[in-house]
Tab-separated table of C-alpha atoms in Angstrom:
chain	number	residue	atom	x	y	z
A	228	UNK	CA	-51.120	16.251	53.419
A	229	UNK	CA	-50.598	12.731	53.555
A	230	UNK	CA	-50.546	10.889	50.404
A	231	UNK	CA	-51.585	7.497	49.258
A	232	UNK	CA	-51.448	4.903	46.453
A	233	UNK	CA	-48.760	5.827	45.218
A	234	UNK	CA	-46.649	2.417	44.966
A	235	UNK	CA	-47.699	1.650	41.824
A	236	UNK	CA	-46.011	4.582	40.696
A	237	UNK	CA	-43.109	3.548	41.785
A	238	UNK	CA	-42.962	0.340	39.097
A	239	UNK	CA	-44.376	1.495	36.230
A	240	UNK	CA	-41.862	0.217	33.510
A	241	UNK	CA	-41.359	4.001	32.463
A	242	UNK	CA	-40.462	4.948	36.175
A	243	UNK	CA	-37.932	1.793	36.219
A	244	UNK	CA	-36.508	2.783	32.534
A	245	UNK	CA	-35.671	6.235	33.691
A	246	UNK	CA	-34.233	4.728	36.747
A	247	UNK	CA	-32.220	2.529	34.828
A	248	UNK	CA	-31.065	5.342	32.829
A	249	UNK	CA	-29.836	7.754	36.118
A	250	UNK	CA	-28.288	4.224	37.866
A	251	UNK	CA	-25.786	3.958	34.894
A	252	UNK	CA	-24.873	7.549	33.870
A	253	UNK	CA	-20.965	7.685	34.617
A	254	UNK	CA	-20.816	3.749	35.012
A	255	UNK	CA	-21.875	2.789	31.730
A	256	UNK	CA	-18.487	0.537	31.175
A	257	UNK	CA	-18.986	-1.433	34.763
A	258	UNK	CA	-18.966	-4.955	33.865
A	259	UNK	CA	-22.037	-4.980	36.071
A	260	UNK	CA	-23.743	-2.537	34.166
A	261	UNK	CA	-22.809	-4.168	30.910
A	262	UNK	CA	-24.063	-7.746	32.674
A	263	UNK	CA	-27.476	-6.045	33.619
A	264	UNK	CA	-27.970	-4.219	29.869
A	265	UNK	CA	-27.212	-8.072	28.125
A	266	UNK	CA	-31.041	-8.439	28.416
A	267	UNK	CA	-32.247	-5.059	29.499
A	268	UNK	CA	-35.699	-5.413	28.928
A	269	UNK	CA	-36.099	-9.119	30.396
A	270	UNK	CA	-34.164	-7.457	33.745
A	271	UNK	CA	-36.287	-4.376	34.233
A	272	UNK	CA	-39.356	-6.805	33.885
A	273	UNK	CA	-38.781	-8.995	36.045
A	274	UNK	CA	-37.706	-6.183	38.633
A	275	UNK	CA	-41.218	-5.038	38.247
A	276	UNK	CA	-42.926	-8.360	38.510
A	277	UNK	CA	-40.740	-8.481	42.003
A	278	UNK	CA	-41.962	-5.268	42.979
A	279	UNK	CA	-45.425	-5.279	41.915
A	280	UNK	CA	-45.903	-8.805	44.003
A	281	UNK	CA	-43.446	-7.204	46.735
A	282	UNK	CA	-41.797	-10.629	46.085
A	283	UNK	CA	-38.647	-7.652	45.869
A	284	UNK	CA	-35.955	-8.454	48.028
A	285	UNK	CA	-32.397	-6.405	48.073
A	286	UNK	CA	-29.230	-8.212	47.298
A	287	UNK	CA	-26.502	-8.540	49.950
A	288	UNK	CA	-24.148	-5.376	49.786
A	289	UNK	CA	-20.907	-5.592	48.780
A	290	UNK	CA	-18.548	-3.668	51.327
A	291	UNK	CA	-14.611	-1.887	50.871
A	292	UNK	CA	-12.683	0.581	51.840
A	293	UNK	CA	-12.324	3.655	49.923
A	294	UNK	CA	-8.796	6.144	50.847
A	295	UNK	CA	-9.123	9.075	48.969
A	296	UNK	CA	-7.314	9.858	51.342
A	297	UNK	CA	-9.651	10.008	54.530
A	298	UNK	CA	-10.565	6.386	54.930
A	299	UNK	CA	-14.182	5.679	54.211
A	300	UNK	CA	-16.181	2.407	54.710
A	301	UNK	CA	-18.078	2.553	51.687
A	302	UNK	CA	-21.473	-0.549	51.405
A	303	UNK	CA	-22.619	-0.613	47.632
A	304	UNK	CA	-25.714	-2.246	46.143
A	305	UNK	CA	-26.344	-4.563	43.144
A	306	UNK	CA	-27.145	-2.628	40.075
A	307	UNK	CA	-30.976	-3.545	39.979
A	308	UNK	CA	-31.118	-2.575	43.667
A	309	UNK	CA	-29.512	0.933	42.563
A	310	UNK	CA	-32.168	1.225	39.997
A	311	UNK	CA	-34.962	0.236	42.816
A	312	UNK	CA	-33.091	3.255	44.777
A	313	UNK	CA	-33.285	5.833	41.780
A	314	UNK	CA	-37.241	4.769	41.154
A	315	UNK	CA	-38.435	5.061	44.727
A	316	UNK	CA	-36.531	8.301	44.918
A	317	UNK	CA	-38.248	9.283	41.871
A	318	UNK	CA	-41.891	9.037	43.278
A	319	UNK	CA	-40.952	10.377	46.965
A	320	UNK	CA	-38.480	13.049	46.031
A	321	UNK	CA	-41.699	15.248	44.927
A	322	UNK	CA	-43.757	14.870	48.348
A	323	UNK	CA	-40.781	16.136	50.484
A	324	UNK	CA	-38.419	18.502	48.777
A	325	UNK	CA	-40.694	21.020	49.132
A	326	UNK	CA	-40.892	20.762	52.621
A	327	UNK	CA	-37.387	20.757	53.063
A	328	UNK	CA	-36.176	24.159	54.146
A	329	UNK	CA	-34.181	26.677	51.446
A	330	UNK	CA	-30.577	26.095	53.045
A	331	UNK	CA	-30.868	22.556	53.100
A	332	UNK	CA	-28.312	22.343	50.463
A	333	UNK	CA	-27.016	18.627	50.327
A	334	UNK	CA	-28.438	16.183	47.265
A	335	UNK	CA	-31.053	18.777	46.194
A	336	UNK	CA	-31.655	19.568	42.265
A	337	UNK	CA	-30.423	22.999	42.419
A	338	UNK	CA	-28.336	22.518	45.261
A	339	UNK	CA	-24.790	21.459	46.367
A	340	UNK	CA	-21.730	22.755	48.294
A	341	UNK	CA	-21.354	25.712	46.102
A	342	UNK	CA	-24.587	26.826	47.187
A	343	UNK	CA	-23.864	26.671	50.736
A	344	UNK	CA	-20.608	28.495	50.231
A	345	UNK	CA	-22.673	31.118	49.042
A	346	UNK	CA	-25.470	31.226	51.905
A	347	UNK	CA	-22.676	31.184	54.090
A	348	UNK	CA	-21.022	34.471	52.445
A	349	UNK	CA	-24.190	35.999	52.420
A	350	UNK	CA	-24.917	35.045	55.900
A	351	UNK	CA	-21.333	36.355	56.949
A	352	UNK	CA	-22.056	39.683	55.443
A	353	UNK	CA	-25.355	40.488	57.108
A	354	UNK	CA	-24.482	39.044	60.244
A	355	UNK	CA	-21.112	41.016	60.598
A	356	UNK	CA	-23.025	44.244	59.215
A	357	UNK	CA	-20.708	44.082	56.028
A	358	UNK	CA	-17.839	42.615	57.448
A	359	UNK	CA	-17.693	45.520	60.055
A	360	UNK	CA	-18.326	44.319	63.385
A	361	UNK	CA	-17.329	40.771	64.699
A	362	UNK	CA	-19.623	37.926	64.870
A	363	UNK	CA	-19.339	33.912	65.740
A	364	UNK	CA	-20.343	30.648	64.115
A	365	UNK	CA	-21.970	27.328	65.576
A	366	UNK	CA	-20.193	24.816	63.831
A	367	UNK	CA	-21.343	20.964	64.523
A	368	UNK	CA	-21.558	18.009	63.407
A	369	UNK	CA	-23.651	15.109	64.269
A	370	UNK	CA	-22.174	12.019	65.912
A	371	UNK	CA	-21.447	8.885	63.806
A	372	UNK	CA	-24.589	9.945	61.728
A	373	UNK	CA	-25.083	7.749	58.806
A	374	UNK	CA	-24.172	4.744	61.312
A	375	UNK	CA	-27.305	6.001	64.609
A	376	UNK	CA	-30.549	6.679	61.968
A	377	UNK	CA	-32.784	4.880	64.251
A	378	UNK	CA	-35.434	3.097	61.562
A	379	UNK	CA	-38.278	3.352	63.723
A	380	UNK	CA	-38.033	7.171	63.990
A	381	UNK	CA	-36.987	7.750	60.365
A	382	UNK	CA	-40.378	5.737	59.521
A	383	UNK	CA	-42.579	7.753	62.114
A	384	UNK	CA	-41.673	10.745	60.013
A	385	UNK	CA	-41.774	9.348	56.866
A	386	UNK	CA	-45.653	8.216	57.596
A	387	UNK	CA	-46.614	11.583	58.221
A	388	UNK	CA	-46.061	11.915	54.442
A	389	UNK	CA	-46.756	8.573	53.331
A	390	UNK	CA	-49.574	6.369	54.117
A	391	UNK	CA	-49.374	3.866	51.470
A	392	UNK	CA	-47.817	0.549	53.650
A	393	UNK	CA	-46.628	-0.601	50.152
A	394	UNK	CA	-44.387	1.995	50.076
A	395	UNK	CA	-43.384	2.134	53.550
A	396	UNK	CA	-42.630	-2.181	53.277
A	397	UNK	CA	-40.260	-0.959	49.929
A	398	UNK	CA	-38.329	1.634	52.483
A	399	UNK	CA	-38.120	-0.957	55.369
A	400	UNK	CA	-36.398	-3.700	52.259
A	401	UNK	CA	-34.171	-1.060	51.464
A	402	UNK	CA	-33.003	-0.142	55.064
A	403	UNK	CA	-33.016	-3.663	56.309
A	404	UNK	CA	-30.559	-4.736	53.953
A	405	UNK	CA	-27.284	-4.434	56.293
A	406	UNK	CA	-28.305	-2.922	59.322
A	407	UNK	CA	-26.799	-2.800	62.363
A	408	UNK	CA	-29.462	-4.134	66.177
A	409	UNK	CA	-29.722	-2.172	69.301
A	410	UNK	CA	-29.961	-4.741	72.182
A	411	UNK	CA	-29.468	-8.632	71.840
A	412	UNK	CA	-33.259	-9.111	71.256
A	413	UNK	CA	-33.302	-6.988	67.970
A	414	UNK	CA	-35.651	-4.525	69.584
A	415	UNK	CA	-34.419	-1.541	67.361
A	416	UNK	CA	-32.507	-1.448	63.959
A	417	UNK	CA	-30.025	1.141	63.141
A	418	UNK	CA	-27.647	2.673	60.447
A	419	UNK	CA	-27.789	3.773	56.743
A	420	UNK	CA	-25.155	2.198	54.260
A	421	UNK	CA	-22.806	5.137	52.697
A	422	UNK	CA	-23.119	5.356	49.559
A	423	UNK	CA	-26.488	4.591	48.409
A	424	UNK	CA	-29.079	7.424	47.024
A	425	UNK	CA	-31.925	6.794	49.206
A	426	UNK	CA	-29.523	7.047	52.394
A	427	UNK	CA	-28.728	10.644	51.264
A	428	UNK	CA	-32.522	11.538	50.666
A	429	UNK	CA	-33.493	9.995	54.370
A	430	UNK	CA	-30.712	12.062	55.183
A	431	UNK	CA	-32.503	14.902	54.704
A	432	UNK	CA	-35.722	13.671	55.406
A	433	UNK	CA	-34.549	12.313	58.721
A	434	UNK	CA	-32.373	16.452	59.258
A	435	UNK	CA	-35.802	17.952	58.225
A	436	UNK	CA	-37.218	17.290	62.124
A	437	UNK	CA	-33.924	19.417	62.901
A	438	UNK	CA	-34.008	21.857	60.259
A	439	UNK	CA	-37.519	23.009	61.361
A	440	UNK	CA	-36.162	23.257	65.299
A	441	UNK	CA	-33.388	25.480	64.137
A	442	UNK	CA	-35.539	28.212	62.190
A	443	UNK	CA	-38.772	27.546	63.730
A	444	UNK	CA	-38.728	26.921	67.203
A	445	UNK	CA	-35.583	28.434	67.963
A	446	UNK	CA	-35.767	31.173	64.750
A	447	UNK	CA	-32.441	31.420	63.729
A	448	UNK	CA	-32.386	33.268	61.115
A	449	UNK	CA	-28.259	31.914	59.453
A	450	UNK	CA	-28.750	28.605	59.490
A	451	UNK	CA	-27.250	26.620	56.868
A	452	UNK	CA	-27.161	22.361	56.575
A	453	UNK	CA	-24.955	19.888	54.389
A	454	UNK	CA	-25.988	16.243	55.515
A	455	UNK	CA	-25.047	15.951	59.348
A	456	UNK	CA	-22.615	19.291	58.759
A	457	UNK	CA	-24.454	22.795	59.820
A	458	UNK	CA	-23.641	26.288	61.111
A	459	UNK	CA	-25.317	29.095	62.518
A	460	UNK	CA	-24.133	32.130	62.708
A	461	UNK	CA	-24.587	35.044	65.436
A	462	UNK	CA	-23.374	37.964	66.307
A	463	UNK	CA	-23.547	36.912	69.779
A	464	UNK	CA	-21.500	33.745	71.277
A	465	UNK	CA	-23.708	33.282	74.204
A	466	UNK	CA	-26.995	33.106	72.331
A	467	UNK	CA	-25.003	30.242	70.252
A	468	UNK	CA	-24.109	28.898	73.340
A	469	UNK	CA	-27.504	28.437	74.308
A	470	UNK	CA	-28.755	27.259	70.857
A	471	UNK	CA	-26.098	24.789	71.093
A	472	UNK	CA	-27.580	22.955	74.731
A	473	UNK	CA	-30.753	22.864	73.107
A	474	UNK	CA	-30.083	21.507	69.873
A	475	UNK	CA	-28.427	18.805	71.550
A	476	UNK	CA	-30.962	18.186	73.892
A	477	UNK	CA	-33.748	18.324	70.752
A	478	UNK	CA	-31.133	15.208	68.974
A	479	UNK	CA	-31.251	13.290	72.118
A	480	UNK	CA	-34.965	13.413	72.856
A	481	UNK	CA	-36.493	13.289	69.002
A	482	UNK	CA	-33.513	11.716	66.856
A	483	UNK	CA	-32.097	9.658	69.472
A	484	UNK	CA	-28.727	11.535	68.064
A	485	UNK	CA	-25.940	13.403	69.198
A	486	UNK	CA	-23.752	16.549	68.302
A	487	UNK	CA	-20.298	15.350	68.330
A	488	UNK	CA	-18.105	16.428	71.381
A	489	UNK	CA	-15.126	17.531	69.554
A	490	UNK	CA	-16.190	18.576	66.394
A	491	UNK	CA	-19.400	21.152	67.517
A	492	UNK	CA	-17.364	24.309	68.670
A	493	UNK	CA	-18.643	28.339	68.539
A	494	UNK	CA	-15.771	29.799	67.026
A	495	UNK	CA	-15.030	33.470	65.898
A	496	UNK	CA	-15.588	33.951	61.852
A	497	UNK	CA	-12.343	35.830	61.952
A	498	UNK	CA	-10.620	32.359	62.862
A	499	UNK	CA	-11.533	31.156	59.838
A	500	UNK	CA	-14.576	28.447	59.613
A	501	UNK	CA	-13.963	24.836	57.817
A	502	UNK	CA	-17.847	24.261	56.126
A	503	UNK	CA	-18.437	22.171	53.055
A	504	UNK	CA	-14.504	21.932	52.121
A	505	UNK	CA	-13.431	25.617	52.424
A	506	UNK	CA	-11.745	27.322	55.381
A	507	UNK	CA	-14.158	30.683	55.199
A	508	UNK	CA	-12.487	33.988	56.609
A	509	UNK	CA	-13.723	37.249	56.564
A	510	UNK	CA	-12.417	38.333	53.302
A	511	UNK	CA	-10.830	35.174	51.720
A	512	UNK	CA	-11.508	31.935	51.557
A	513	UNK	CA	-8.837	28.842	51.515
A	514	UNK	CA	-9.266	25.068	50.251
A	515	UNK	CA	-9.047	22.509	53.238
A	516	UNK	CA	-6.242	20.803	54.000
A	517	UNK	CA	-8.360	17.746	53.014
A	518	UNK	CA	-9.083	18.386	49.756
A	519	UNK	CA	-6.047	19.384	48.483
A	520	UNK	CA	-4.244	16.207	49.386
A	521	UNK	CA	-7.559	14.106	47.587
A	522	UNK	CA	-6.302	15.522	44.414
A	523	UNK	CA	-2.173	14.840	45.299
A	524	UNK	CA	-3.629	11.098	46.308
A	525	UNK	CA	-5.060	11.080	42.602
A	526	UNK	CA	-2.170	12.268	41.250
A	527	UNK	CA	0.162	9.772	43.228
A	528	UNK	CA	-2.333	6.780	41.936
A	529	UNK	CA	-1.601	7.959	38.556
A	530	UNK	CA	1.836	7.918	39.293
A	531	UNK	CA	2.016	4.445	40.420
A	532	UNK	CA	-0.060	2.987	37.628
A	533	UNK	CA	-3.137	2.186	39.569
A	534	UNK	CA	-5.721	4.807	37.676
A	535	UNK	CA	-5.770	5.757	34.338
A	536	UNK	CA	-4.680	9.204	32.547
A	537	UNK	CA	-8.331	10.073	31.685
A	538	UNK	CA	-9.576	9.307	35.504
A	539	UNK	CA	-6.910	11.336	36.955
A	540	UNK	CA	-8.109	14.284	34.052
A	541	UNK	CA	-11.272	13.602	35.014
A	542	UNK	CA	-10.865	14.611	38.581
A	543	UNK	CA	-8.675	17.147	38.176
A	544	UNK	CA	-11.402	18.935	36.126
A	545	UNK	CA	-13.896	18.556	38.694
A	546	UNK	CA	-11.171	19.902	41.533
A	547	UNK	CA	-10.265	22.703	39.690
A	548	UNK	CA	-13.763	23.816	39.067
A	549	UNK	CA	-14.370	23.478	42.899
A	550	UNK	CA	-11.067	25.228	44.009
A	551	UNK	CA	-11.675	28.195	41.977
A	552	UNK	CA	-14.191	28.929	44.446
A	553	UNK	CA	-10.850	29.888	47.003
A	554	UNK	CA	-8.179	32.150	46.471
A	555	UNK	CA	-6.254	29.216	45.018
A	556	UNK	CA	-4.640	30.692	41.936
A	557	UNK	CA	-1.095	29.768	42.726
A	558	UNK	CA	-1.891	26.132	43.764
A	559	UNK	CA	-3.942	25.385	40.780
A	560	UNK	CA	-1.130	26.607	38.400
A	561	UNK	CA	1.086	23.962	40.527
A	562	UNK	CA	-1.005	21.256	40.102
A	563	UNK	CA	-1.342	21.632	36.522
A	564	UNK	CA	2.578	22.089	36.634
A	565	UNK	CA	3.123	18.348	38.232
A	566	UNK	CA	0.646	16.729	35.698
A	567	UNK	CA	2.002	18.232	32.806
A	568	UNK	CA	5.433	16.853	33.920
A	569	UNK	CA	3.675	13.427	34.510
């Protein structure tokens, strides 16, 4: 069903203040947020003036590196564009999550790697007939995602949803704003900034066209997403084989995408599969290489003075709830061993 006047929705002053409210929760000592909350009401006012005359136009992003470890070009946006993000989000959010299918698992309410962890051991199970017999895993990864989202295509789907043009000229502000052109004539515009919301919900709404390939046209039945990150599982490598071909083919043709060559391999689950930061064998599980030196990074940052005591506690806490999730009892007890000593 396509839906309709729904813009206005979008800046209503209680929309904007609840915004406001999820744009600041963890950030609410950023000088910027501070700046912004000086004259709160006057701010969010005058963002809905801008919107409400589409007079609203995003604020140049402010790029860096982020190493924590894996290096990471990171493009953030200006506090009242984040709150723009979190209202538009707000209003759209409820017209496609429920479209989206069950084991698309990334930025949902409800969601999250620990779900997919546990679709995946469920999947594992049934596929494998309890762990008895041996079965194989399609694991892939889309090429250089976040940086190929071709605008024109993410907008074709999103009008099959949306037909107020308010709304779609708010999502074309939002995407224009650092961009990368196909062509020397500008013909098509490309990429999505890292780090911003609504590039993780066109993430999925973009995937969706995918999703529905995957368990629709193709019917796999153990088929699990996290942004540009999926596996399916089979008890037969051929058929994945197969699957594989045409899901490229489908990302070509539709998304103007690509798996990518090196990362999308069928691999036996008794190898031990790397999804959504665990290495998943048959009857244990092990924390990635990856994210184990993320949390001897933080530690070394503490170390050398560049984060404070209650950030490095901070993330610890949030590790430690993640690794518990792997047979990780002896390298917890280490880590809390080196930061007691610090």
């Amino acid at each position: 069903m396509e839906i309709d006047n729904i813009y206005s929705e979008t800046y209503k002053l209680s929309n904007l203040i609840l915004a406001w409210r999820n744009a600041r929760k963890h950030k609410t000592r950023k000088d910027y947020v501070i700046e912004f909350e000086g004259n709160l009401i006057k701010n969010l006012l005058k963002l809905q003036e801008e919107l409400r005359t589409q007079n609203y136009k995003p604020l140049p992003l402010k790029t860096f590196i982020l190493r924590d470890p894996k290096t990471r070009k990171i493009s953030k946006s200006a506090f009242r564009d984040r709150i723009v993000h979190h209202a538009l989000v707000r209003v759209i959010e409820l017209i496609f999550d429920k479209m989206f299918i069950y084991e698309s698992c990334a930025n949902r309410i409800g969601k999250g790697n620990l779900f997919a962890i546990k679709r995946f051991e469920l999947f594992k199970r049934k596929v494998t007939n309890n762990l008895k017999t041996e079965a194989f895993c399609l694991k892939a990864d889309i090429k250089h995602y976040f940086d190929e989202v071709k605008h024109e295509v993410l907008i074709k789907i999103i009008r099959r949803k949306i037909s107020d043009e308010k709304v779609i000229w708010l999502i074309k502000q939002i995407l224009s704003n650092s961009t990368s052109v196909i062509g020397g004539g500008g013909e098509e515009r490309k990429g999505m900034p890292l780090g911003n919301l609504t590039s993780q919900f066109f993430a999925n709404v973009y995937l969706h066209e995918l999703d529905y390939f995957v368990k629709h046209k193709l019917k796999a039945k153990y088929y699990i997403r996290y942004v540009d990150d999926f596996v399916i599982l089979h008890s037969s490598k051929e058929q994945l084989e197969e699957w594989k071909q045409e899901i490229n083919n489908f990302l070509k043709k539709e998304l103007k995408l690509e798996l990518h060559p090196e990362k999308s391999r069928i691999l036996s689950l008794s190898r031990g599969i790397d999804f959504v930061g665990f290495r998943n064998f048959y009857y244990y599980k092990l924390l990635r290489k990856r994210n184990i030196k993320k949390m001897m990074f933080r530690i070394k940052q503490y170390k050398n003075g560049e984060v404070k005591f209650e950030k490095l506690l901070e993330s610890f806490q949030g590790w430690n709830a993640y690794a518990k999730w792997a047979n990780s009892l002896k390298l917890r007890r280490a880590i809390v061993k080196r930061i007691s000593i610090l």
